[in-house]
CSV table of C-alpha atoms and ligand atoms in Angstrom, one decimal:
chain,number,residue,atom,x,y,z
A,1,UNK,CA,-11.6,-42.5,-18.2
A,2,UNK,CA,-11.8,-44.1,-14.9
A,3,UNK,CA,-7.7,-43.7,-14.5
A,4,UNK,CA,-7.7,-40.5,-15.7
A,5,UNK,CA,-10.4,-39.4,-13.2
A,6,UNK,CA,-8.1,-40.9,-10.4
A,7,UNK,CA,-4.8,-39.1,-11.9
A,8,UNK,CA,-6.3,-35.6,-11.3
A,9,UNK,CA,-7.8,-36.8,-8.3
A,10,UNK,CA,-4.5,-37.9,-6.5
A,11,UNK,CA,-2.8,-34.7,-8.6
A,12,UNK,CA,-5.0,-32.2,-6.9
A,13,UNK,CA,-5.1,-33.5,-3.4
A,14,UNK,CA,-1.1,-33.5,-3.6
A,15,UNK,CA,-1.0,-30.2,-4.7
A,16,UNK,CA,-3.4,-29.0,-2.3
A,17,UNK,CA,-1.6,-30.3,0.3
A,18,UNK,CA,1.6,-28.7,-0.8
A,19,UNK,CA,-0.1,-25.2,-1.2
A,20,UNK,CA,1.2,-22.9,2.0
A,21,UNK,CA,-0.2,-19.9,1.4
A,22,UNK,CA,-3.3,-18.6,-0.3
A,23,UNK,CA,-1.4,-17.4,-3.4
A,24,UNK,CA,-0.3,-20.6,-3.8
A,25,UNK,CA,-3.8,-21.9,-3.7
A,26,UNK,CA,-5.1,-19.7,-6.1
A,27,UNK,CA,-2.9,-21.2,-8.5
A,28,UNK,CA,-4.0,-24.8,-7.9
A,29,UNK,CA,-7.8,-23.6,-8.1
A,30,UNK,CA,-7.3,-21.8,-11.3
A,31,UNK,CA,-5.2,-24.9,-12.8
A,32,UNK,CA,-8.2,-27.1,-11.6
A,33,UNK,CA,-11.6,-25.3,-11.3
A,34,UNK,CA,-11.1,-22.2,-13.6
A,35,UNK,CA,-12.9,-21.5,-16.6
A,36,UNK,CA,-10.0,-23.1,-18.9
A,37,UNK,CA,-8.9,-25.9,-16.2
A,38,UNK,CA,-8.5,-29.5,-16.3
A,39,UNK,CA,-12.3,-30.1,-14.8
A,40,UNK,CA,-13.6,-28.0,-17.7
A,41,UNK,CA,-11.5,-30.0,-20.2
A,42,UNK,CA,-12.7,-33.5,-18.3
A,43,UNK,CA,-16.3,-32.5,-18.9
A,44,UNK,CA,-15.5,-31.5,-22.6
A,45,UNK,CA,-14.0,-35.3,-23.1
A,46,UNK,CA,-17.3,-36.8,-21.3
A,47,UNK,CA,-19.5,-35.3,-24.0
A,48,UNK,CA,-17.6,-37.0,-26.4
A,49,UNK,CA,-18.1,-40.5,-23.9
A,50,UNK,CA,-20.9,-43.3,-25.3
A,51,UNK,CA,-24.2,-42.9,-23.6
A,52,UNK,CA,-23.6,-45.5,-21.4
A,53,UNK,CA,-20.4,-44.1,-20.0
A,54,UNK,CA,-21.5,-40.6,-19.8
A,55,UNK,CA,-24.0,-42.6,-17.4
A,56,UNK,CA,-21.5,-44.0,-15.7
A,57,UNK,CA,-18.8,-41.2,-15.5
A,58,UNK,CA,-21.0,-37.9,-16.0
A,59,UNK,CA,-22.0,-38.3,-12.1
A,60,UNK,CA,-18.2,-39.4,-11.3
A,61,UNK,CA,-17.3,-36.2,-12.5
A,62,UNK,CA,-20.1,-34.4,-10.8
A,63,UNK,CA,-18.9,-35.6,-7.7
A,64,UNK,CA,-15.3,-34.8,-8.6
A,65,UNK,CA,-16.1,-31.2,-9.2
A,66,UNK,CA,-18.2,-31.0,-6.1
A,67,UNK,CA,-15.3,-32.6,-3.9
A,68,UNK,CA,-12.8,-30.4,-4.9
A,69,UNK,CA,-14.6,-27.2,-4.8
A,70,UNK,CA,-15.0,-28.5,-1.1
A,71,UNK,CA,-11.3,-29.6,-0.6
A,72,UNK,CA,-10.4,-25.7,-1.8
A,73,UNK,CA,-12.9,-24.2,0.4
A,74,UNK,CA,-11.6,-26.0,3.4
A,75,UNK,CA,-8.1,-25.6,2.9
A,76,UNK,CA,-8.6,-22.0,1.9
A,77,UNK,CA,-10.5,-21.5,5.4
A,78,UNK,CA,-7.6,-23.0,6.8
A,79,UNK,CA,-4.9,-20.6,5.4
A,80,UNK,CA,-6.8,-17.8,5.6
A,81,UNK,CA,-7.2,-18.5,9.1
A,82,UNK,CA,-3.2,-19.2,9.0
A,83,UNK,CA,-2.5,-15.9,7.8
A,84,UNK,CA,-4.3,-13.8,10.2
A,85,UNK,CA,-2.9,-15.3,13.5
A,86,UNK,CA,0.8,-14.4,11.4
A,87,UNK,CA,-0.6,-10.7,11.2
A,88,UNK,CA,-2.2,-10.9,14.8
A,89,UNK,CA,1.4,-12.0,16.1
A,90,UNK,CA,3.5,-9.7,14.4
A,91,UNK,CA,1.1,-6.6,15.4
A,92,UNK,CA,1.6,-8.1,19.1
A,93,UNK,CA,5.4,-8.3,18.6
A,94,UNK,CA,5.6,-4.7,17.7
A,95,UNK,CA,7.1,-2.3,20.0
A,96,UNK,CA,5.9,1.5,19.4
A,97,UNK,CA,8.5,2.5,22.5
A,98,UNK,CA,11.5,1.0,20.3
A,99,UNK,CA,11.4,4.2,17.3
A,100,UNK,CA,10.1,6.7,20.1
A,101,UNK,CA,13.7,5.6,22.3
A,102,UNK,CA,15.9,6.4,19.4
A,103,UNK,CA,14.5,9.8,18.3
A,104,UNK,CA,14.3,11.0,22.2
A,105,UNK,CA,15.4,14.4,22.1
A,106,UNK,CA,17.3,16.7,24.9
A,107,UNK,CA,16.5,20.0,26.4
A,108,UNK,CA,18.9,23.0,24.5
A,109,UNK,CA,21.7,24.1,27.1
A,110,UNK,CA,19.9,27.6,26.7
A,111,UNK,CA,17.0,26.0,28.0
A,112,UNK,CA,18.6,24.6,30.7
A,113,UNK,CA,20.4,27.7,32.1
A,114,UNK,CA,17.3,29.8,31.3
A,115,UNK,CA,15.1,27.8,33.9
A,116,UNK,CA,18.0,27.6,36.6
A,117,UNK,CA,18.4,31.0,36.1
A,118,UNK,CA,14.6,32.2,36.5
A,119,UNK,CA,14.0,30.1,39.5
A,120,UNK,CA,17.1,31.6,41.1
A,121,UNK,CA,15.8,35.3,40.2
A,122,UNK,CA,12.0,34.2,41.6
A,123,UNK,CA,13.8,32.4,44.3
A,124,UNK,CA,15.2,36.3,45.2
A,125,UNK,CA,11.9,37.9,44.6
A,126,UNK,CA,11.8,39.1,41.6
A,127,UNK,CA,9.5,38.5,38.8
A,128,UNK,CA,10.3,37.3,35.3
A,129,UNK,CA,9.6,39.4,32.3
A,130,UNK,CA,10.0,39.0,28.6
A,131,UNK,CA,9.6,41.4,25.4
A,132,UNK,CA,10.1,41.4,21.8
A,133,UNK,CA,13.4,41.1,20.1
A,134,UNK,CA,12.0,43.5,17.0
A,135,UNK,CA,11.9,46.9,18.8
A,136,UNK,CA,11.6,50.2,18.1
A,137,UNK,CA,14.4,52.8,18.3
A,138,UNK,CA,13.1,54.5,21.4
A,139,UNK,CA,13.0,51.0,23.6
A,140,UNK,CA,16.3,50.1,22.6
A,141,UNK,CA,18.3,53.6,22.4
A,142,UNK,CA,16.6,56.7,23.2
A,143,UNK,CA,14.8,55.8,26.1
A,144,UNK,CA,18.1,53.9,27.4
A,145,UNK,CA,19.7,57.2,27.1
A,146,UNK,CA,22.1,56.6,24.4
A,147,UNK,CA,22.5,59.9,22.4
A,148,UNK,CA,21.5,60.1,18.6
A,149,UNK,CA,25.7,60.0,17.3
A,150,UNK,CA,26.6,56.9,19.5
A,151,UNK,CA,28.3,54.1,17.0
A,152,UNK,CA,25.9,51.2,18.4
A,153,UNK,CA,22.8,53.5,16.1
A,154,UNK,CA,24.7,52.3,13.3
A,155,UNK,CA,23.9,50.0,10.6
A,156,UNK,CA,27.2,48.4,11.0
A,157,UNK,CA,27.1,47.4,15.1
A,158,UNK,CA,22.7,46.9,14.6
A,159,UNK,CA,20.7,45.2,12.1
A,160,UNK,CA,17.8,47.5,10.8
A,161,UNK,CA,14.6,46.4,9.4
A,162,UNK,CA,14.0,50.5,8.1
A,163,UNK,CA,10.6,50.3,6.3
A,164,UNK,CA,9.2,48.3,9.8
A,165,UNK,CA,10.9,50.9,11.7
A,166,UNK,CA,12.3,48.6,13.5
A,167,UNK,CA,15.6,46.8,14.3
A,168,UNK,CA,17.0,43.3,16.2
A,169,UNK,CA,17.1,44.6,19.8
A,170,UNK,CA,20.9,44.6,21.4
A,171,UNK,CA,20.4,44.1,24.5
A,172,UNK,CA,18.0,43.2,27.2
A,173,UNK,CA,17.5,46.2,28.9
A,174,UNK,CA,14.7,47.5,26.2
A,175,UNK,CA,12.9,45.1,28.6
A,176,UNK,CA,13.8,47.7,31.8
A,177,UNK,CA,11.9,50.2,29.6
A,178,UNK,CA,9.1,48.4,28.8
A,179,UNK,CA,8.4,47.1,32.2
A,180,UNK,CA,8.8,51.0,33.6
A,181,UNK,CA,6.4,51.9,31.2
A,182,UNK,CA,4.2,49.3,32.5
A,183,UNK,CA,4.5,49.0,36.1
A,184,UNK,CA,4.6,51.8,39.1
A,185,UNK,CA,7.5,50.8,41.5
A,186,UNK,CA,8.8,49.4,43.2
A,187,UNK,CA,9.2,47.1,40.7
A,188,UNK,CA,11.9,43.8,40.3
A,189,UNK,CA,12.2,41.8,37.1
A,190,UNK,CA,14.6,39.9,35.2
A,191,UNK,CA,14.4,39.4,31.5
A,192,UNK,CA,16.6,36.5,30.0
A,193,UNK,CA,16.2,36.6,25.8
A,194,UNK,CA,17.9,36.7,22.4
A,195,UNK,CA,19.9,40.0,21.3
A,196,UNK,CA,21.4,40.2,17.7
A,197,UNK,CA,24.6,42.4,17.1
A,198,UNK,CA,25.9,42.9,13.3
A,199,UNK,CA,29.3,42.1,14.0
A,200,UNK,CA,31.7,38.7,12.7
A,201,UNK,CA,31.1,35.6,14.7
A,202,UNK,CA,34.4,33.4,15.9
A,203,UNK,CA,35.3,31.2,18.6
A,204,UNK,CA,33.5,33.9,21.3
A,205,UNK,CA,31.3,36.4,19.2
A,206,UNK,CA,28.0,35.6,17.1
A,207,UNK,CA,25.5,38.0,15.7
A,208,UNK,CA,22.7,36.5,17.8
A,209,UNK,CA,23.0,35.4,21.8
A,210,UNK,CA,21.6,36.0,25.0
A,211,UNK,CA,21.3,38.2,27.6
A,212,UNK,CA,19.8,38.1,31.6
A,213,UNK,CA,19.1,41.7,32.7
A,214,UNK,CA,18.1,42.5,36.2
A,215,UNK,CA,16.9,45.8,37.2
A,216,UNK,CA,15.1,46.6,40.6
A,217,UNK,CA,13.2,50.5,41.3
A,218,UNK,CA,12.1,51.5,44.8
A,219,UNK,CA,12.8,54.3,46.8
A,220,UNK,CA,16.1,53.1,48.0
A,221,UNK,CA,18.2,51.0,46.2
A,222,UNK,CA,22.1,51.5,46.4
A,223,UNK,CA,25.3,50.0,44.7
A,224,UNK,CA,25.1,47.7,47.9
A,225,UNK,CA,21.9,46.4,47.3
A,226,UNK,CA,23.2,45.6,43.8
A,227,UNK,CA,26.3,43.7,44.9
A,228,UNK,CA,24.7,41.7,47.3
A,229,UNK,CA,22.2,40.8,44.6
A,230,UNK,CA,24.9,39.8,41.9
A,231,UNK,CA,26.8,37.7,44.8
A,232,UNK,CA,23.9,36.1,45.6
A,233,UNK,CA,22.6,34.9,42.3
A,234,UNK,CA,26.6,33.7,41.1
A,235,UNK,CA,26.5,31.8,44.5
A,236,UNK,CA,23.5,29.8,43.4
A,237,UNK,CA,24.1,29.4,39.8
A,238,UNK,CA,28.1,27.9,40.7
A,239,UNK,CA,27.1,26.5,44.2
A,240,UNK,CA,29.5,28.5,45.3
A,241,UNK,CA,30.5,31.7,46.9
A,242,UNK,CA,32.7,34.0,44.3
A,243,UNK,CA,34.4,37.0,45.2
A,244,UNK,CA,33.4,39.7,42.7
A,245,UNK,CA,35.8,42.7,41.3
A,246,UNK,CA,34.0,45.9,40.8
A,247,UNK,CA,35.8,48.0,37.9
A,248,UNK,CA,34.6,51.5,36.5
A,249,UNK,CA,32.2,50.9,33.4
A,250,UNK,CA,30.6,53.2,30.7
A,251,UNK,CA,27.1,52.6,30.2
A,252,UNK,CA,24.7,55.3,29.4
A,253,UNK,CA,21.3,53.9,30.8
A,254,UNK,CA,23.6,54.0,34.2
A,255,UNK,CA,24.7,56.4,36.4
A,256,UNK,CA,27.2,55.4,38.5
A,257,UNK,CA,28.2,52.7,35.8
A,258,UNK,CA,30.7,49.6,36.6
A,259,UNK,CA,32.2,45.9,35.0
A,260,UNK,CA,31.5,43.5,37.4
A,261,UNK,CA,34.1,40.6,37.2
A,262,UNK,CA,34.0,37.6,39.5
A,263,UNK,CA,36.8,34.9,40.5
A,264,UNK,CA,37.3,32.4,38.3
A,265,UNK,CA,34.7,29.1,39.5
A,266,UNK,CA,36.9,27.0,38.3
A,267,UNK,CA,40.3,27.4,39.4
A,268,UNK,CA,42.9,28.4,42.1
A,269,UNK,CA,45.5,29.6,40.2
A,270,UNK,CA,44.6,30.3,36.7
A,271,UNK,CA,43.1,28.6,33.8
A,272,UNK,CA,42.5,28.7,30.3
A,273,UNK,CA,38.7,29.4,31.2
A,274,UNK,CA,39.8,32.3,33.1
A,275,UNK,CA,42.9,32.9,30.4
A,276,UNK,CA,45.3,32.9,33.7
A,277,UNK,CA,43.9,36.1,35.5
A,278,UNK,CA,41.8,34.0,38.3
A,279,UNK,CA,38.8,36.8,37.4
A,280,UNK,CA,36.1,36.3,34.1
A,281,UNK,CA,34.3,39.6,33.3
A,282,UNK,CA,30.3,38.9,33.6
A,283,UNK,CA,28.5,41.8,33.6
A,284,UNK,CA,27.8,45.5,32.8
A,285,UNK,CA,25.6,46.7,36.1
A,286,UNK,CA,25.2,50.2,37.9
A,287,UNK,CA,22.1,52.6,39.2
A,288,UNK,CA,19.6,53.6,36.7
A,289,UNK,CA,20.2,57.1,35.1
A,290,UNK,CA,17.4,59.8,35.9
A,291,UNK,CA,16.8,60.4,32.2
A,292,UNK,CA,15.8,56.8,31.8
A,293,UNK,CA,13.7,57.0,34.6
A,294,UNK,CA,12.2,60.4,33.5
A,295,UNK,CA,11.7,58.4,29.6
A,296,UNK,CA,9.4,55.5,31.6
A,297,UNK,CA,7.3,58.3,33.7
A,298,UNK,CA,9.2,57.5,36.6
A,299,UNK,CA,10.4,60.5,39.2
A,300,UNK,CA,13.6,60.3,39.6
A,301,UNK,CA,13.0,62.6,42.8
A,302,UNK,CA,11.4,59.6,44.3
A,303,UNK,CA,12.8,56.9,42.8
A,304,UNK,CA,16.0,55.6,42.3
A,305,UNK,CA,17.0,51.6,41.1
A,306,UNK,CA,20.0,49.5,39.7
A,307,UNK,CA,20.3,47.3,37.1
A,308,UNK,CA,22.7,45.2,35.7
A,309,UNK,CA,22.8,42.6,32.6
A,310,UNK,CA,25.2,39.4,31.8
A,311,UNK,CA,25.4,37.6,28.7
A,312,UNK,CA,23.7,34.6,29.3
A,313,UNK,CA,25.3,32.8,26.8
A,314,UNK,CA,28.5,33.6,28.4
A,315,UNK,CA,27.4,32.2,31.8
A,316,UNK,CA,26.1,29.0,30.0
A,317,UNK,CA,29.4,27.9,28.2
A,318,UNK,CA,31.3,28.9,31.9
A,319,UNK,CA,28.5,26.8,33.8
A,320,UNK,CA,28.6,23.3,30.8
A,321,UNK,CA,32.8,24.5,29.7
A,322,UNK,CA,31.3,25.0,26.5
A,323,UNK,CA,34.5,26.8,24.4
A,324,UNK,CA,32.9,27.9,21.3
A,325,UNK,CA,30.0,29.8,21.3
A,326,UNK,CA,29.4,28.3,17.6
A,327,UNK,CA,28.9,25.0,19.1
A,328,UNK,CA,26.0,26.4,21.0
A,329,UNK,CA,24.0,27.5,18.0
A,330,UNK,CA,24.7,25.0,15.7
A,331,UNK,CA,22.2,22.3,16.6
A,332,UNK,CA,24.4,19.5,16.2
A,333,UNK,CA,23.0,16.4,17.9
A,334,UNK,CA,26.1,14.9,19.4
A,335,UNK,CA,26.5,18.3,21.1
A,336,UNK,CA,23.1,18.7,21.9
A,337,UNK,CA,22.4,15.1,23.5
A,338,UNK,CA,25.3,15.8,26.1
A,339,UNK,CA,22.4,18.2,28.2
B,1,LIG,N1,22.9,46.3,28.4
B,1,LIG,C1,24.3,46.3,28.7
B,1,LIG,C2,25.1,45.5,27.6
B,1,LIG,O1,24.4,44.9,26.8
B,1,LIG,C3,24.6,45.6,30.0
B,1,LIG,C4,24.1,46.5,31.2
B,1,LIG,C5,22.8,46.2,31.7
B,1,LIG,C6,24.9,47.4,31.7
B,1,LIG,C7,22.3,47.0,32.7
B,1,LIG,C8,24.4,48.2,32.8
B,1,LIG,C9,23.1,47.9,33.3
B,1,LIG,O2,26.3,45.5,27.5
């Protein structure tokens, strides 16, 4: 009896030792102390001991039990202990900034050019406005002076929501309207925003993109005030100056009506930006008709104003040489992280 309380003895401390982790310890206190382990077996051989040596090995195995509960305690202090400071680093070692870095997004092109642009307009004076892209009929047609047969009405240039009574505005200048309505002049706003056309998207042409429109009512306002406003504002979004080619334009909401083209940013002698005419068409402008103004409560007697309105999405792929418009709207990151 004597050896065998030795063998476990010299058994458990071993293994005890050996245990790193508090799984492994678990095992070695089930093998020793559990309800079937070799403790519980020793004490079922010392009832079958002599009295005298139950007398002499009953307290032995007291002890022994006693010992190694204490043994387990300690080294299960220890490990535990062990295991925390492990945790405790590995919290410390972790870098939150590391996931954040990679997913770090970039601000959308149309972003960009949106903010340049409306700090240039405020820059000039004029105030930035901003109105839905569902409108009604009247904001985007009738008031704008487009008469009741005119192809854009149609379901196949506009997309209609009929039982709103509404449709996808095509262009800016419902904003003009609303802001007429709203204000007494003078007034001077742009509006940079989303217009939708029903029409077959390629390299140049979606159904959705954006427009800037400008329009400014006092008093006095002439073609000159107009030109010298469009210079100015195509001098500070290229940082330079451009000359500008004033063409004859149809535009109902306008009365004299012209295409404004400007001289290619890019080039001296022609480009495949400017398709080798040195001159990029930017913009529809001209002096606001009386009927629009007499549609908004305005008196055209006393008031008079221009207005013109550029595809903002045009000016963004000239400004970043963006060549597909498709690009712009497709949200693919490697695009989209070069802004
Ligand atoms: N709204 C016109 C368009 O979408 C542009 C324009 C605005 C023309 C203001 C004249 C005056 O083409």
């Amino acid at each position: 009896m004597h050896n065998r309380i030795e063998s476990i003895q010299s058994h458990f401390t071993s293994e005890l030792t050996t245990s790193s982790t508090l799984a492994d310890l678990e095992i070695v206190r089930i093998k020793y102390l559990g309800r079937q382990g070799i403790l519980v077996d020793l004490m079922t051989e010392l009832k079958m001991l002599s009295h005298d040596d139950k007398k002499i090995f009953g307290p032995l195995c007291n002890k022994l039990k006693a010992d190694f509960q204490e043994l387990h305690q300690a080294k299960l202090n220890q490990l535990y202990q062990e295991e925390q400071n492990l945790l405790a680093q590995k919290a410390a070692a972790f870098d939150v900034s590391i996931e954040k870095k990679s997913l770090q997004g970039s601000l959308h092109p149309y972003t960009h050019i949106t903010r340049e642009l409306e700090d240039i307009f405020i820059s000039m004076g004029f105030a930035i406005a901003d109105g839905p892209e569902l409108e009604t009929e009247f904001h985007n047609f009738t008031a704008l002076n487009i008469p009741q047969d005119h192809p854009a009405r149609s379901e196949s240039d506009t997309f209609w929501l009929p039982d709103l009574h509404r449709l996808l505005r095509t262009q800016t200048s419902t904003v003009q309207i609303r802001a007429m309505k709203k204000n007494t002049p003078p007034i001077a706003i742009a509006c940079p925003g989303r217009v939708y056309r029903n029409e077959a998207t390629d390299a140049s042409h979606d159904f959705m993109f954006m427009q800037i429109e400008c329009l400014y009512i006092d008093k006095q306002a002439s073609v000159a005030n107009l030109l010298a406003v469009i210079k100015e504002f195509l001098q500070k979004l290229f940082g330079k100056e451009l000359k500008i080619r004033v063409r004859p334009g149809f535009f109902p909401f306008v009365e004299p009506g012209l295409e404004v083209d400007a001289e290619c940013p890019f080039c001296t002698v022609g480009c495949s930006t400017c398709k080798h005419t040195r001159w990029i068409e930017l913009m529809g402008a001209g002096i606001v008709h009386p009927n629009v103004l007499i549609h908004c409560g305005i008196d055209p007697k006393i008031y008079t104003g221009f207005a013109f309105g550029s595809g903002l999405t045009r000016l963004a792929m000239l400004k970043y040489h963006i060549s597909d418009i498709r690009m712009i709207h497709s949200g693919k990151i490697n695009f989209l992280r070069q802004f």
